[in-house]
């Protein structure tokens, strides 16, 4: 499937592949049609994390991509070698080795020290501490860093290209892109249908290291926070027998990681939860997501909602129809019973 190479200028024209596990079928819609698949009392849960500029250039031979902010004030980062985002990550070559205590200068007043190097990751995962703290750190980081991006994109990304309309705290290292096409018009349309909007914050991590062995370790532990209000809303939705639609794989992982006895527990934790075909979902009834490649952890997560056979057929159809993948690509809704009435109405129209 081809990748979308630019942010969309008209998000409402994005295509929506609707997959219905109950009917074992799929159909084509647009993202503007999303509200018609939700009804009164259904909950739509969004990840409100804003996306950090997380790519830092130390010198021509070394780029660091931030992966996680740890509780002790240090940061976990991935090192990449010569080249930039125009070069595929797997073709960047080995970065120069870093050593404990080494000082790094990223320009614009941002400096850091290497605290440790993980030998089991071929020295590409390092832990650093920035010289600055508090507001001085955030100001220097936003001056020095750029958004993480990959070689299939046609131009360098601006920071606003990777933010969702309702982005809040800067926790994400790559955009929680499932919500990217959700304009306020679409969100108001969901509420007009009687659906209830809720939010959590999940620090979405990087999607690729350029090394297949390291990619198998992803996702690393990522922090999330679920408020009492959101936990209560989701639990009340479940008690009514209504649907809980997770917008994105990050929301799915946070809600399922926070599940205890079929109820969401509020709080702030870290999760490295991997979901797949053998997973029994406690919270999420459906998923709105992008189009993912078979063999990735994201595609495996989809198998918690629908069979591999149905996913393979529907994604083959999407490819044949020219759907686009990756963060600025088209969308997929997986929701049992979603096509019960809509196909009949569409045919009648």
XYZ file of C-alpha atoms in Angstrom:
349
model
C 0.000 0.000 0.000
C 1.367 3.420 -0.918
C 2.228 5.925 1.777
C 0.676 9.361 2.093
C 3.546 11.784 1.505
C 1.999 15.050 2.746
C -0.435 16.206 5.420
C -3.993 16.474 4.133
C -5.286 19.908 3.215
C -8.902 18.610 3.436
C -9.129 16.024 6.236
C -12.855 15.406 5.711
C -12.096 13.900 2.299
C -9.995 11.149 3.837
C -11.256 7.655 3.063
C -12.605 5.354 5.772
C -12.481 1.576 5.439
C -15.171 0.163 7.729
C -14.538 -3.410 8.862
C -17.393 -5.262 10.562
C -16.274 -8.444 12.367
C -19.885 -9.358 13.184
C -20.867 -9.483 9.516
C -17.388 -10.572 8.348
C -17.386 -7.838 5.719
C -16.090 -4.356 4.921
C -17.082 -1.291 2.915
C -15.819 2.106 1.753
C -16.868 5.382 3.371
C -15.235 8.719 4.162
C -14.040 9.977 7.538
C -16.906 12.498 7.476
C -19.265 9.485 7.745
C -17.789 8.408 11.094
C -20.594 9.867 13.292
C -23.212 7.631 11.666
C -21.514 4.549 13.121
C -21.895 5.745 16.721
C -25.063 6.315 18.687
C -26.460 7.650 21.968
C -24.377 6.616 24.954
C -21.379 5.331 22.995
C -18.008 6.621 24.218
C -15.266 7.862 21.883
C -11.899 8.001 23.670
C -9.151 10.251 22.269
C -5.436 10.587 23.023
C -4.901 14.289 23.732
C -1.076 14.121 23.818
C 0.657 16.830 21.810
C 3.682 15.732 19.781
C 7.134 16.852 20.872
C 9.905 17.886 18.513
C 11.948 14.781 19.339
C 14.690 14.633 16.684
C 18.010 16.164 17.796
C 21.117 16.605 15.671
C 24.401 16.335 17.592
C 26.683 16.426 14.514
C 26.834 15.096 10.938
C 27.425 11.571 12.207
C 24.792 11.457 14.938
C 21.069 12.059 15.389
C 19.207 11.295 18.612
C 15.483 10.551 18.662
C 13.886 10.880 22.053
C 11.802 7.846 23.023
C 10.714 8.317 26.621
C 10.936 10.753 29.509
C 11.682 8.771 32.677
C 10.537 9.470 36.211
C 14.021 10.451 37.410
C 14.299 13.300 34.885
C 16.447 11.377 32.384
C 15.419 10.541 28.829
C 15.736 7.370 26.753
C 16.907 8.048 23.189
C 17.684 6.162 19.983
C 20.858 6.970 18.020
C 20.996 7.095 14.215
C 23.973 7.525 11.897
C 24.867 9.781 9.000
C 22.045 11.180 6.915
C 18.699 12.791 7.613
C 15.004 12.092 7.210
C 15.385 11.872 3.421
C 17.325 8.634 3.922
C 15.403 5.500 5.018
C 16.197 4.684 8.647
C 17.484 1.231 7.678
C 19.995 2.853 5.297
C 21.431 5.356 7.773
C 24.344 3.149 8.803
C 25.734 2.688 12.288
C 25.906 5.800 14.460
C 29.184 6.647 16.118
C 29.387 4.985 19.535
C 28.647 7.041 22.619
C 30.207 6.549 26.016
C 29.012 7.204 29.549
C 29.734 10.781 30.597
C 30.003 12.119 27.012
C 28.707 15.656 26.529
C 26.357 16.405 23.616
C 25.617 19.859 22.202
C 22.488 20.087 20.047
C 22.746 23.823 19.374
C 20.328 26.599 20.360
C 21.590 26.285 23.926
C 20.473 22.659 24.398
C 23.082 20.317 25.918
C 22.971 16.847 27.479
C 25.182 14.232 29.108
C 25.110 10.489 28.362
C 24.197 8.667 31.587
C 24.283 5.096 30.263
C 24.453 2.997 27.102
C 22.501 -0.239 26.742
C 24.908 -2.896 25.360
C 22.121 -5.371 24.582
C 20.713 -2.891 22.031
C 23.969 -2.664 20.077
C 24.586 0.623 21.921
C 21.801 2.410 20.021
C 19.622 2.981 23.084
C 21.128 5.571 25.419
C 19.936 7.382 28.505
C 20.696 11.093 28.692
C 20.106 13.979 31.063
C 19.703 17.513 29.774
C 21.719 20.336 31.312
C 18.624 22.502 31.519
C 15.546 21.803 33.611
C 12.028 23.185 33.849
C 10.913 25.909 31.450
C 14.493 26.492 30.269
C 14.639 22.892 29.018
C 11.345 23.121 27.159
C 12.311 26.405 25.507
C 15.704 25.026 24.393
C 14.159 21.743 23.196
C 11.595 23.510 21.041
C 14.349 25.704 19.544
C 16.786 22.887 18.811
C 14.661 19.867 17.905
C 12.501 18.915 14.920
C 9.589 16.488 14.606
C 10.578 12.881 13.888
C 9.821 11.959 10.295
C 10.548 9.284 7.717
C 11.830 9.218 4.157
C 8.476 8.634 2.434
C 7.375 12.192 3.279
C 7.741 14.769 0.522
C 8.954 17.698 2.624
C 10.199 18.516 6.126
C 7.425 18.574 8.700
C 6.575 21.658 10.700
C 5.597 21.160 14.313
C 1.953 22.002 13.593
C 1.835 19.238 10.951
C 2.040 16.590 13.684
C -0.554 17.980 16.115
C -4.142 16.867 16.446
C -6.810 19.576 16.670
C -7.289 19.073 20.418
C -3.637 18.375 21.379
C -2.775 19.245 24.971
C 0.276 18.154 27.014
C 3.484 17.489 24.999
C 3.939 13.778 25.786
C 4.045 12.023 22.390
C 7.282 11.401 20.475
C 5.492 10.564 17.232
C 1.955 11.767 16.534
C -1.032 9.758 17.812
C -2.155 9.980 14.215
C -5.451 8.057 14.300
C -7.133 11.284 15.411
C -5.394 13.488 12.819
C -8.404 13.592 10.438
C -10.894 14.345 13.230
C -11.869 17.954 12.710
C -14.042 19.813 15.211
C -16.870 19.428 12.698
C -16.584 15.635 12.944
C -16.279 15.734 16.736
C -19.389 17.922 16.973
C -21.110 15.458 14.634
C -20.318 12.608 17.029
C -21.797 14.564 19.928
C -24.880 15.407 17.856
C -25.424 11.654 17.452
C -25.381 11.302 21.237
C -21.869 9.871 21.508
C -19.771 11.050 24.462
C -16.198 12.264 23.973
C -13.524 11.427 26.530
C -9.756 11.743 26.577
C -6.633 10.279 28.096
C -2.958 11.091 27.580
C -0.565 8.484 26.200
C 3.084 9.107 25.293
C 3.042 7.506 21.844
C 6.551 6.281 21.019
C 8.577 5.847 17.855
C 7.400 3.404 15.192
C 10.731 2.341 13.652
C 14.417 2.205 14.587
C 15.742 1.072 11.209
C 16.868 -2.223 12.789
C 14.470 -5.195 12.669
C 15.905 -6.681 15.865
C 15.341 -3.434 17.760
C 11.912 -2.973 16.177
C 10.848 -6.260 17.764
C 11.416 -4.637 21.167
C 8.886 -1.917 20.390
C 6.819 -0.568 21.935
C 8.915 0.160 24.979
C 7.226 1.119 28.236
C 5.131 4.208 27.524
C 3.427 6.319 30.162
C -0.256 7.086 30.150
C -2.652 8.963 32.404
C -6.379 8.323 32.737
C -8.429 10.781 34.779
C -11.142 9.807 37.228
C -13.675 11.492 34.928
C -12.625 9.437 31.893
C -12.484 6.171 33.848
C -15.964 6.827 35.255
C -17.390 7.678 31.826
C -15.934 4.536 30.227
C -17.114 2.309 33.066
C -20.632 3.750 32.879
C -20.624 3.160 29.112
C -19.672 -0.487 29.642
C -22.364 -0.889 32.301
C -24.995 0.343 29.789
C -23.786 -2.126 27.181
C -22.813 0.687 24.803
C -19.669 0.786 22.645
C -16.270 2.156 23.679
C -14.439 3.306 20.554
C -10.689 3.748 21.005
C -9.229 6.334 18.637
C -5.811 4.852 17.965
C -3.712 1.936 19.126
C -2.238 4.094 21.913
C -5.709 4.591 23.436
C -6.420 0.863 23.119
C -3.212 -0.063 24.930
C -3.807 2.476 27.706
C -7.417 1.415 28.342
C -6.640 -2.293 28.274
C -3.546 -1.841 30.466
C -5.701 0.010 33.005
C -8.406 -2.670 33.036
C -9.057 -4.499 36.296
C -11.948 -6.928 36.328
C -13.583 -5.346 33.312
C -13.349 -1.789 34.664
C -10.886 1.020 33.897
C -8.803 2.191 36.843
C -7.768 5.861 36.802
C -4.157 6.832 37.359
C -0.773 7.342 35.736
C 1.270 4.266 34.804
C 3.600 2.842 32.158
C 2.676 0.043 29.821
C 4.534 -2.164 27.351
C 1.339 -4.161 26.698
C 1.239 -5.962 23.357
C -2.162 -6.992 22.015
C -2.839 -9.550 19.317
C -5.094 -12.356 18.092
C -5.050 -14.183 21.438
C -5.881 -11.079 23.484
C -9.242 -10.819 25.203
C -10.290 -7.179 25.217
C -11.951 -6.013 28.428
C -12.748 -2.405 27.560
C -12.587 -1.528 23.859
C -15.468 -2.457 21.566
C -14.041 -0.836 18.473
C -11.020 0.912 17.021
C -10.425 3.848 14.702
C -6.898 3.628 13.327
C -4.692 4.164 10.320
C -3.806 1.479 7.795
C -0.904 -0.650 8.999
C 1.371 -3.131 7.278
C 1.026 -6.865 8.025
C 3.837 -8.074 10.249
C 3.960 -4.947 12.399
C 2.885 -4.778 16.045
C 0.149 -2.325 15.033
C -1.330 -4.839 12.560
C -1.142 -7.574 15.176
C -3.127 -5.369 17.562
C -5.925 -5.146 14.975
C -6.279 -8.929 15.269
C -7.625 -8.426 18.793
C -10.680 -6.850 17.084
C -11.067 -8.872 13.861
C -9.822 -12.111 12.332
C -6.633 -12.142 10.295
C -8.556 -13.403 7.266
C -11.003 -10.485 7.355
C -8.204 -7.975 7.906
C -6.145 -9.376 5.035
C -9.132 -9.277 2.654
C -10.164 -5.772 3.656
C -6.637 -4.367 3.462
C -6.049 -6.011 0.068
C -9.221 -4.276 -1.094
C -7.988 -0.978 0.331
C -4.693 -1.295 -1.527
C -6.493 -2.083 -4.785
C -8.710 0.968 -4.273
C -5.742 3.286 -3.738
C -6.014 3.869 -0.008
C -2.920 5.446 1.552
C -1.121 4.373 4.723
C 1.037 5.882 7.486
C 0.367 8.932 9.637
C -1.223 11.135 6.963
C -2.980 8.271 5.207
C -6.539 6.966 5.232
C -8.417 5.477 8.163
C -9.954 2.185 9.220
C -12.870 1.665 11.601
C -13.240 -1.795 13.149
C -16.563 -2.070 14.960
C -18.885 -5.048 15.334
C -22.297 -4.371 13.832
C -21.096 -1.202 12.139
C -22.440 -2.170 8.714
C -25.763 -3.592 9.873
C -27.820 -0.680 8.522
C -25.347 1.555 6.723
C -24.827 -0.618 3.655
C -28.571 -0.819 3.075
C -28.876 2.959 3.398
C -25.881 3.512 1.129
C -27.322 1.224 -1.549
C -30.695 2.958 -1.300
C -29.040 6.341 -1.793
